[in-house]
Short mmCIF file of C-alpha atoms in Angstrom, two decimals:
data_model
loop_
_atom_site.label_atom_id
_atom_site.label_comp_id
_atom_site.label_asym_id
_atom_site.label_seq_id
_atom_site.Cartn_x
_atom_site.Cartn_y
_atom_site.Cartn_z
CA UNK X 1 -6.62 81.31 -128.46
CA UNK X 2 -4.15 78.85 -126.94
CA UNK X 3 -4.74 77.82 -123.31
CA UNK X 4 -2.25 79.22 -120.76
CA UNK X 5 0.84 77.21 -120.06
CA UNK X 6 3.12 76.75 -117.10
CA UNK X 7 2.28 78.82 -113.97
CA UNK X 8 -0.67 80.46 -115.76
CA UNK X 9 -2.26 77.11 -116.39
CA UNK X 10 -1.80 76.08 -112.77
CA UNK X 11 -3.40 79.33 -111.57
CA UNK X 12 -6.39 78.80 -113.90
CA UNK X 13 -6.80 75.25 -112.64
CA UNK X 14 -6.61 76.45 -109.03
CA UNK X 15 -9.29 79.10 -109.70
CA UNK X 16 -11.55 76.46 -111.30
CA UNK X 17 -11.12 74.11 -108.37
CA UNK X 18 -11.82 76.95 -105.94
CA UNK X 19 -15.07 77.80 -107.74
CA UNK X 20 -16.17 74.15 -107.70
CA UNK X 21 -15.35 73.85 -103.99
CA UNK X 22 -17.19 77.09 -103.18
CA UNK X 23 -20.31 75.89 -105.00
CA UNK X 24 -20.17 72.53 -103.21
CA UNK X 25 -19.77 74.20 -99.82
CA UNK X 26 -22.61 76.61 -100.58
CA UNK X 27 -24.91 73.74 -101.56
CA UNK X 28 -23.95 71.83 -98.39
CA UNK X 29 -24.61 74.90 -96.25
CA UNK X 30 -27.99 75.45 -97.89
CA UNK X 31 -28.97 71.82 -97.29
CA UNK X 32 -27.92 72.11 -93.65
CA UNK X 33 -29.87 75.34 -93.17
CA UNK X 34 -32.92 73.82 -94.85
CA UNK X 35 -32.73 70.80 -92.56
CA UNK X 36 -32.62 73.11 -89.53
CA UNK X 37 -35.69 74.98 -90.78
CA UNK X 38 -37.59 71.74 -91.38
CA UNK X 39 -36.66 70.32 -87.99
CA UNK X 40 -37.67 73.53 -86.25
CA UNK X 41 -40.96 73.52 -88.15
CA UNK X 42 -41.71 69.93 -87.14
CA UNK X 43 -40.79 70.55 -83.51
CA UNK X 44 -43.03 73.63 -83.46
CA UNK X 45 -45.89 71.62 -84.98
CA UNK X 46 -45.50 68.95 -82.31
CA UNK X 47 -45.43 71.58 -79.56
CA UNK X 48 -48.58 73.20 -80.94
CA UNK X 49 -50.34 69.83 -81.19
CA UNK X 50 -49.47 69.15 -77.58
CA UNK X 51 -51.23 72.34 -76.49
CA UNK X 52 -54.24 72.17 -78.77
CA UNK X 53 -54.97 68.59 -79.85
CA UNK X 54 -57.75 66.65 -78.15
CA UNK X 55 -57.78 63.49 -80.28
CA UNK X 56 -56.44 60.22 -78.88
CA UNK X 57 -52.81 59.29 -79.41
CA UNK X 58 -53.99 55.69 -79.82
CA UNK X 59 -55.39 53.86 -82.81
CA UNK X 60 -56.20 50.41 -84.14
CA UNK X 61 -52.75 49.28 -85.29
CA UNK X 62 -52.03 45.91 -83.60
CA UNK X 63 -48.79 46.94 -81.93
CA UNK X 64 -47.41 48.44 -78.72
CA UNK X 65 -45.01 51.38 -79.01
CA UNK X 66 -42.71 51.88 -76.05
CA UNK X 67 -40.09 54.49 -75.21
CA UNK X 68 -38.27 55.67 -72.11
CA UNK X 69 -37.09 59.02 -70.82
CA UNK X 70 -35.47 60.53 -67.78
CA UNK X 71 -34.00 63.70 -66.30
CA UNK X 72 -33.72 66.73 -68.56
CA UNK X 73 -34.94 64.75 -71.56
CA UNK X 74 -38.41 64.74 -70.02
CA UNK X 75 -38.65 68.42 -70.96
CA UNK X 76 -38.88 67.50 -74.65
CA UNK X 77 -40.03 63.86 -74.65
CA UNK X 78 -43.57 65.00 -75.41
CA UNK X 79 -42.41 66.19 -78.84
CA UNK X 80 -41.32 62.66 -79.80
CA UNK X 81 -44.63 61.27 -78.54
CA UNK X 82 -46.59 63.85 -80.52
CA UNK X 83 -44.64 62.93 -83.67
CA UNK X 84 -45.64 59.29 -83.19
CA UNK X 85 -49.26 60.30 -82.55
CA UNK X 86 -49.27 62.29 -85.80
CA UNK X 87 -48.40 59.21 -87.85
CA UNK X 88 -50.53 57.69 -90.58
CA UNK X 89 -51.34 54.84 -88.18
CA UNK X 90 -51.40 54.86 -84.40
CA UNK X 91 -50.69 51.99 -81.99
CA UNK X 92 -53.15 50.31 -79.64
CA UNK X 93 -50.86 51.18 -76.75
CA UNK X 94 -48.29 53.96 -76.42
CA UNK X 95 -46.15 53.75 -73.28
CA UNK X 96 -43.54 56.12 -71.85
CA UNK X 97 -41.38 54.70 -69.06
CA UNK X 98 -39.77 57.10 -66.59
CA UNK X 99 -37.75 56.29 -63.45
CA UNK X 100 -39.05 59.20 -61.36
CA UNK X 101 -42.10 58.21 -59.32
CA UNK X 102 -42.94 61.88 -58.73
CA UNK X 103 -43.22 62.48 -62.48
CA UNK X 104 -45.57 59.51 -62.85
CA UNK X 105 -47.72 60.71 -59.96
CA UNK X 106 -47.76 64.35 -61.08
CA UNK X 107 -46.53 64.69 -64.67
CA UNK X 108 -45.51 68.05 -66.11
CA UNK X 109 -48.24 69.72 -68.20
CA UNK X 110 -47.03 68.53 -71.64
CA UNK X 111 -47.03 64.91 -70.47
CA UNK X 112 -50.24 65.34 -68.50
CA UNK X 113 -51.99 66.47 -71.68
CA UNK X 114 -50.74 63.35 -73.46
CA UNK X 115 -51.86 61.10 -70.61
CA UNK X 116 -55.35 62.59 -70.97
CA UNK X 117 -55.25 61.53 -74.64
CA UNK X 118 -54.22 57.93 -73.98
CA UNK X 119 -50.47 57.88 -73.30
CA UNK X 120 -49.51 55.42 -70.56
CA UNK X 121 -46.97 57.00 -68.23
CA UNK X 122 -45.38 54.16 -66.26
CA UNK X 123 -42.71 53.85 -63.59
CA UNK X 124 -39.36 52.43 -64.75
CA UNK X 125 -36.44 51.02 -62.81
CA UNK X 126 -33.69 53.64 -62.40
CA UNK X 127 -31.05 50.91 -62.70
CA UNK X 128 -32.21 49.52 -66.07
CA UNK X 129 -30.93 52.44 -68.13
CA UNK X 130 -31.67 52.18 -71.88
CA UNK X 131 -33.23 48.74 -71.35
CA UNK X 132 -36.25 50.46 -69.83
CA UNK X 133 -37.73 51.03 -73.30
CA UNK X 134 -38.57 47.31 -73.58
CA UNK X 135 -37.76 45.50 -70.31
CA UNK X 136 -40.84 46.31 -68.26
CA UNK X 137 -43.12 45.49 -71.16
CA UNK X 138 -41.59 42.09 -71.88
CA UNK X 139 -41.91 40.98 -68.27
CA UNK X 140 -45.47 42.25 -67.98
CA UNK X 141 -47.14 39.07 -69.28
CA UNK X 142 -46.39 35.37 -69.71
CA UNK X 143 -47.09 35.28 -73.44
CA UNK X 144 -47.08 38.17 -75.87
CA UNK X 145 -49.65 38.49 -78.64
CA UNK X 146 -48.68 41.86 -80.11
CA UNK X 147 -45.31 42.96 -81.48
CA UNK X 148 -43.42 45.74 -79.75
CA UNK X 149 -41.88 48.77 -81.45
CA UNK X 150 -39.17 50.54 -79.48
CA UNK X 151 -38.68 54.26 -80.04
CA UNK X 152 -36.40 56.99 -78.70
CA UNK X 153 -37.51 60.02 -76.75
CA UNK X 154 -35.39 62.47 -78.77
CA UNK X 155 -36.49 61.76 -82.35
CA UNK X 156 -39.16 63.38 -84.53
CA UNK X 157 -40.42 60.32 -86.38
CA UNK X 158 -41.97 60.82 -89.79
CA UNK X 159 -45.67 60.22 -90.56
CA UNK X 160 -45.07 56.85 -92.24
CA UNK X 161 -42.65 55.56 -89.60
CA UNK X 162 -44.94 53.07 -87.85
CA UNK X 163 -46.92 52.15 -90.96
CA UNK X 164 -43.74 51.08 -92.75
CA UNK X 165 -42.59 48.93 -89.84
CA UNK X 166 -45.98 47.21 -89.67
CA UNK X 167 -46.10 46.64 -93.43
CA UNK X 168 -42.70 44.91 -93.29
CA UNK X 169 -43.85 42.90 -90.28
CA UNK X 170 -46.97 41.76 -92.13
CA UNK X 171 -44.76 40.39 -94.92
CA UNK X 172 -42.22 38.81 -92.56
CA UNK X 173 -43.99 38.24 -89.21
CA UNK X 174 -41.19 36.16 -87.66
CA UNK X 175 -38.35 38.64 -88.25
CA UNK X 176 -37.08 41.64 -86.35
CA UNK X 177 -37.73 44.69 -88.55
CA UNK X 178 -35.65 47.87 -88.37
CA UNK X 179 -35.52 51.20 -90.17
CA UNK X 180 -31.81 51.38 -89.51
CA UNK X 181 -29.25 48.62 -89.20
CA UNK X 182 -25.58 47.75 -89.51
CA UNK X 183 -23.81 44.58 -90.66
CA UNK X 184 -21.46 43.03 -88.10
CA UNK X 185 -18.04 42.36 -89.60
CA UNK X 186 -15.58 39.72 -88.50
CA UNK X 187 -11.99 38.89 -89.30
CA UNK X 188 -10.39 35.51 -88.62
CA UNK X 189 -13.42 34.53 -86.59
CA UNK X 190 -13.25 37.63 -84.40
CA UNK X 191 -15.80 40.45 -84.21
CA UNK X 192 -14.23 43.67 -85.45
CA UNK X 193 -14.68 46.99 -83.58
CA UNK X 194 -18.05 48.64 -83.98
CA UNK X 195 -16.54 51.49 -86.01
CA UNK X 196 -15.59 48.95 -88.70
CA UNK X 197 -19.03 47.41 -89.09
CA UNK X 198 -20.68 48.06 -92.43
CA UNK X 199 -24.16 49.16 -93.42
CA UNK X 200 -26.96 46.64 -93.72
CA UNK X 201 -27.48 45.20 -97.18
CA UNK X 202 -30.87 46.28 -98.60
CA UNK X 203 -33.30 43.49 -99.36
CA UNK X 204 -31.45 40.83 -97.39
CA UNK X 205 -31.71 39.20 -93.99
CA UNK X 206 -28.73 37.99 -92.06
CA UNK X 207 -27.72 36.86 -88.61
CA UNK X 208 -25.14 39.64 -88.78
CA UNK X 209 -27.65 42.41 -89.47
CA UNK X 210 -27.71 44.51 -86.31
CA UNK X 211 -30.73 46.73 -85.64
CA UNK X 212 -30.04 50.12 -84.09
CA UNK X 213 -32.82 51.57 -82.01
CA UNK X 214 -32.50 55.21 -83.03
CA UNK X 215 -34.92 54.96 -85.94
CA UNK X 216 -37.28 52.42 -84.39
CA UNK X 217 -37.29 48.61 -84.33
CA UNK X 218 -40.18 46.12 -84.34
CA UNK X 219 -39.76 42.92 -82.30
CA UNK X 220 -42.17 40.02 -82.93
CA UNK X 221 -43.90 38.31 -79.98
CA UNK X 222 -41.55 35.31 -79.87
CA UNK X 223 -38.55 37.60 -79.36
CA UNK X 224 -40.40 39.36 -76.53
CA UNK X 225 -41.05 36.00 -74.88
CA UNK X 226 -37.37 35.09 -75.26
CA UNK X 227 -36.32 38.38 -73.68
CA UNK X 228 -38.58 37.69 -70.72
CA UNK X 229 -37.16 34.17 -70.31
CA UNK X 230 -33.58 35.45 -70.52
CA UNK X 231 -34.20 37.72 -67.54
CA UNK X 232 -31.98 40.66 -66.59
CA UNK X 233 -28.72 38.96 -67.58
CA UNK X 234 -27.87 42.11 -69.58
CA UNK X 235 -26.97 43.80 -66.31
CA UNK X 236 -23.73 41.79 -66.20
CA UNK X 237 -22.61 42.23 -69.80
CA UNK X 238 -24.23 45.20 -71.57
CA UNK X 239 -26.05 47.41 -69.07
CA UNK X 240 -25.73 50.47 -71.32
CA UNK X 241 -26.13 48.85 -74.74
CA UNK X 242 -29.71 47.66 -75.15
CA UNK X 243 -29.26 47.09 -78.90
CA UNK X 244 -26.52 44.54 -78.17
CA UNK X 245 -28.75 42.52 -75.84
CA UNK X 246 -31.72 42.71 -78.19
CA UNK X 247 -29.60 41.47 -81.09
CA UNK X 248 -27.93 38.61 -79.24
CA UNK X 249 -31.29 37.42 -77.91
CA UNK X 250 -32.71 37.28 -81.43
CA UNK X 251 -29.50 35.64 -82.67
CA UNK X 252 -29.75 32.83 -80.10
CA UNK X 253 -33.40 32.35 -81.03
CA UNK X 254 -32.54 32.07 -84.72
CA UNK X 255 -34.45 35.23 -85.65
CA UNK X 256 -32.85 37.42 -88.33
CA UNK X 257 -33.06 41.20 -88.62
CA UNK X 258 -34.65 42.64 -91.76
CA UNK X 259 -34.16 46.28 -92.85
CA UNK X 260 -37.39 48.03 -93.84
CA UNK X 261 -35.77 49.54 -96.94
CA UNK X 262 -32.04 50.21 -97.20
CA UNK X 263 -31.30 50.07 -93.49
CA UNK X 264 -30.00 53.64 -93.46
CA UNK X 265 -33.14 55.58 -92.53
CA UNK X 266 -32.74 58.22 -89.84
CA UNK X 267 -35.07 60.92 -88.57
CA UNK X 268 -34.34 64.42 -87.26
CA UNK X 269 -33.47 64.84 -83.62
CA UNK X 270 -35.59 66.89 -81.26
CA UNK X 271 -33.79 70.26 -81.13
CA UNK X 272 -31.29 70.47 -78.33
CA UNK X 273 -30.86 66.71 -77.86
CA UNK X 274 -28.28 65.76 -80.50
CA UNK X 275 -25.43 65.56 -77.98
CA UNK X 276 -27.39 63.76 -75.31
CA UNK X 277 -27.86 60.07 -74.61
CA UNK X 278 -25.35 57.27 -74.53
CA UNK X 279 -23.92 57.47 -78.03
CA UNK X 280 -20.86 59.63 -77.16
CA UNK X 281 -19.78 57.03 -74.59
CA UNK X 282 -20.79 53.94 -76.56
CA UNK X 283 -19.82 54.98 -80.09
CA UNK X 284 -17.04 57.52 -79.59
CA UNK X 285 -15.74 56.15 -76.30
CA UNK X 286 -15.60 52.48 -77.30
CA UNK X 287 -18.33 51.39 -74.88
CA UNK X 288 -20.00 49.32 -77.56
CA UNK X 289 -16.90 47.21 -78.18
CA UNK X 290 -16.43 46.38 -74.51
CA UNK X 291 -20.06 45.39 -74.10
CA UNK X 292 -20.10 43.35 -77.34
CA UNK X 293 -17.05 41.42 -76.12
CA UNK X 294 -18.74 40.74 -72.78
CA UNK X 295 -22.05 39.68 -74.34
CA UNK X 296 -21.38 37.48 -77.37
CA UNK X 297 -20.21 34.00 -76.40
CA UNK X 298 -17.82 31.95 -78.57
CA UNK X 299 -20.89 30.08 -79.82
CA UNK X 300 -22.55 33.35 -80.82
CA UNK X 301 -19.44 34.50 -82.65
CA UNK X 302 -19.20 31.15 -84.44
CA UNK X 303 -22.73 31.65 -85.80
CA UNK X 304 -21.83 35.13 -87.04
CA UNK X 305 -18.57 33.89 -88.58
CA UNK X 306 -20.34 31.05 -90.39
CA UNK X 307 -22.86 33.56 -91.76
CA UNK X 308 -20.06 35.77 -93.08
CA UNK X 309 -18.22 32.86 -94.67
CA UNK X 310 -21.41 31.72 -96.38
CA UNK X 311 -22.35 35.14 -97.75
CA UNK X 312 -19.18 37.20 -98.16
CA UNK X 313 -16.17 35.02 -97.46
CA UNK X 314 -13.44 35.52 -94.84
CA UNK X 315 -12.86 39.12 -95.94
CA UNK X 316 -16.21 40.95 -96.14
CA UNK X 317 -16.90 43.32 -98.99
CA UNK X 318 -16.41 46.86 -97.78
CA UNK X 319 -18.86 49.66 -98.38
CA UNK X 320 -18.82 53.09 -96.74
CA UNK X 321 -20.99 53.15 -93.65
CA UNK X 322 -23.33 56.07 -93.11
CA UNK X 323 -22.22 58.74 -90.74
CA UNK X 324 -22.74 58.58 -87.01
CA UNK X 325 -25.44 60.39 -85.11
CA UNK X 326 -25.68 64.09 -85.66
CA UNK X 327 -25.03 63.86 -89.40
CA UNK X 328 -27.78 64.28 -91.91
CA UNK X 329 -30.50 64.71 -89.32
CA UNK X 330 -32.66 67.11 -91.32
CA UNK X 331 -36.22 67.01 -92.50
CA UNK X 332 -39.42 65.58 -91.09
CA UNK X 333 -39.36 62.50 -93.24
CA UNK X 334 -36.82 59.76 -93.42
CA UNK X 335 -33.33 60.97 -94.23
CA UNK X 336 -31.08 58.52 -96.01
CA UNK X 337 -27.57 59.71 -95.61
CA UNK X 338 -24.38 57.94 -96.67
CA UNK X 339 -24.24 56.50 -92.79
CA UNK X 340 -25.20 56.31 -88.12
CA UNK X 341 -25.89 55.74 -83.32
CA UNK X 342 -25.92 53.16 -81.95
CA UNK X 343 -26.03 50.66 -80.34
CA UNK X 344 -26.70 53.11 -77.54
#
């Protein structure tokens, strides 16, 4: 039988395309629903562990894990801590910084249960904002011996999260190590807007690789010492973009950032927190670009430009960057989507 011609052929093609689109949308919907189920399951498991577990949240891993929380986020911060405590390895110290002295003195029951199991609940400076996750730790001693891993209070980290960071650190002890990172892009010696930065290149290190704190970042002791020596200069240039200050400090020290795998690993958000935090202002509102411009000196930009010329030329090779926060946040293990926040 001859295939239809003219309008009939167009209608058949339209029906075929509609069926393909419907199947694609159905598959996407199913993946989204499955991610919601998995995230809800993991959050419920963390909540149950918080009420029933008696084992210590600490272990023998030679590292300090630090995160910060405040306000309404304190209602669910214990879920992120429980996810870290459920990992294949546990840190020697696990510290949660909060600006409310009353919470430190009399923590809510979920946090009180964690304190009884080894969590350090410490007072943070209300004016330090996102820098609280590392600032108080770096100024706590004159010389650091252990690396620091920064974490977020609204993420359900997978069981191998910390073990993978430490394994990469053991292989490259002088580098910053990140589960998730971008590649800074420049044009004519000028840093392009954050939205135009590309994804990190797997298996490479670069001065332009920019760690984003959402999925966890490990900083070696010499970077911690440099942060202490730099003092609170971030208050003048990037008070709401801790990732910017952490990157520029490592850049000036000559320390590169190394992705753990492909630099696109994200973890599911604690339910109800996807639209919180600083990312709407920094990423969607252009806050990152203003703070990058105020932080990176001409000398810093020259280093980045030289790196791009040496590795990619004046026009960097473009690859699609994974989606921003809120996309592909399903599952209890690492999710590699074609993307995502930060700097925050």
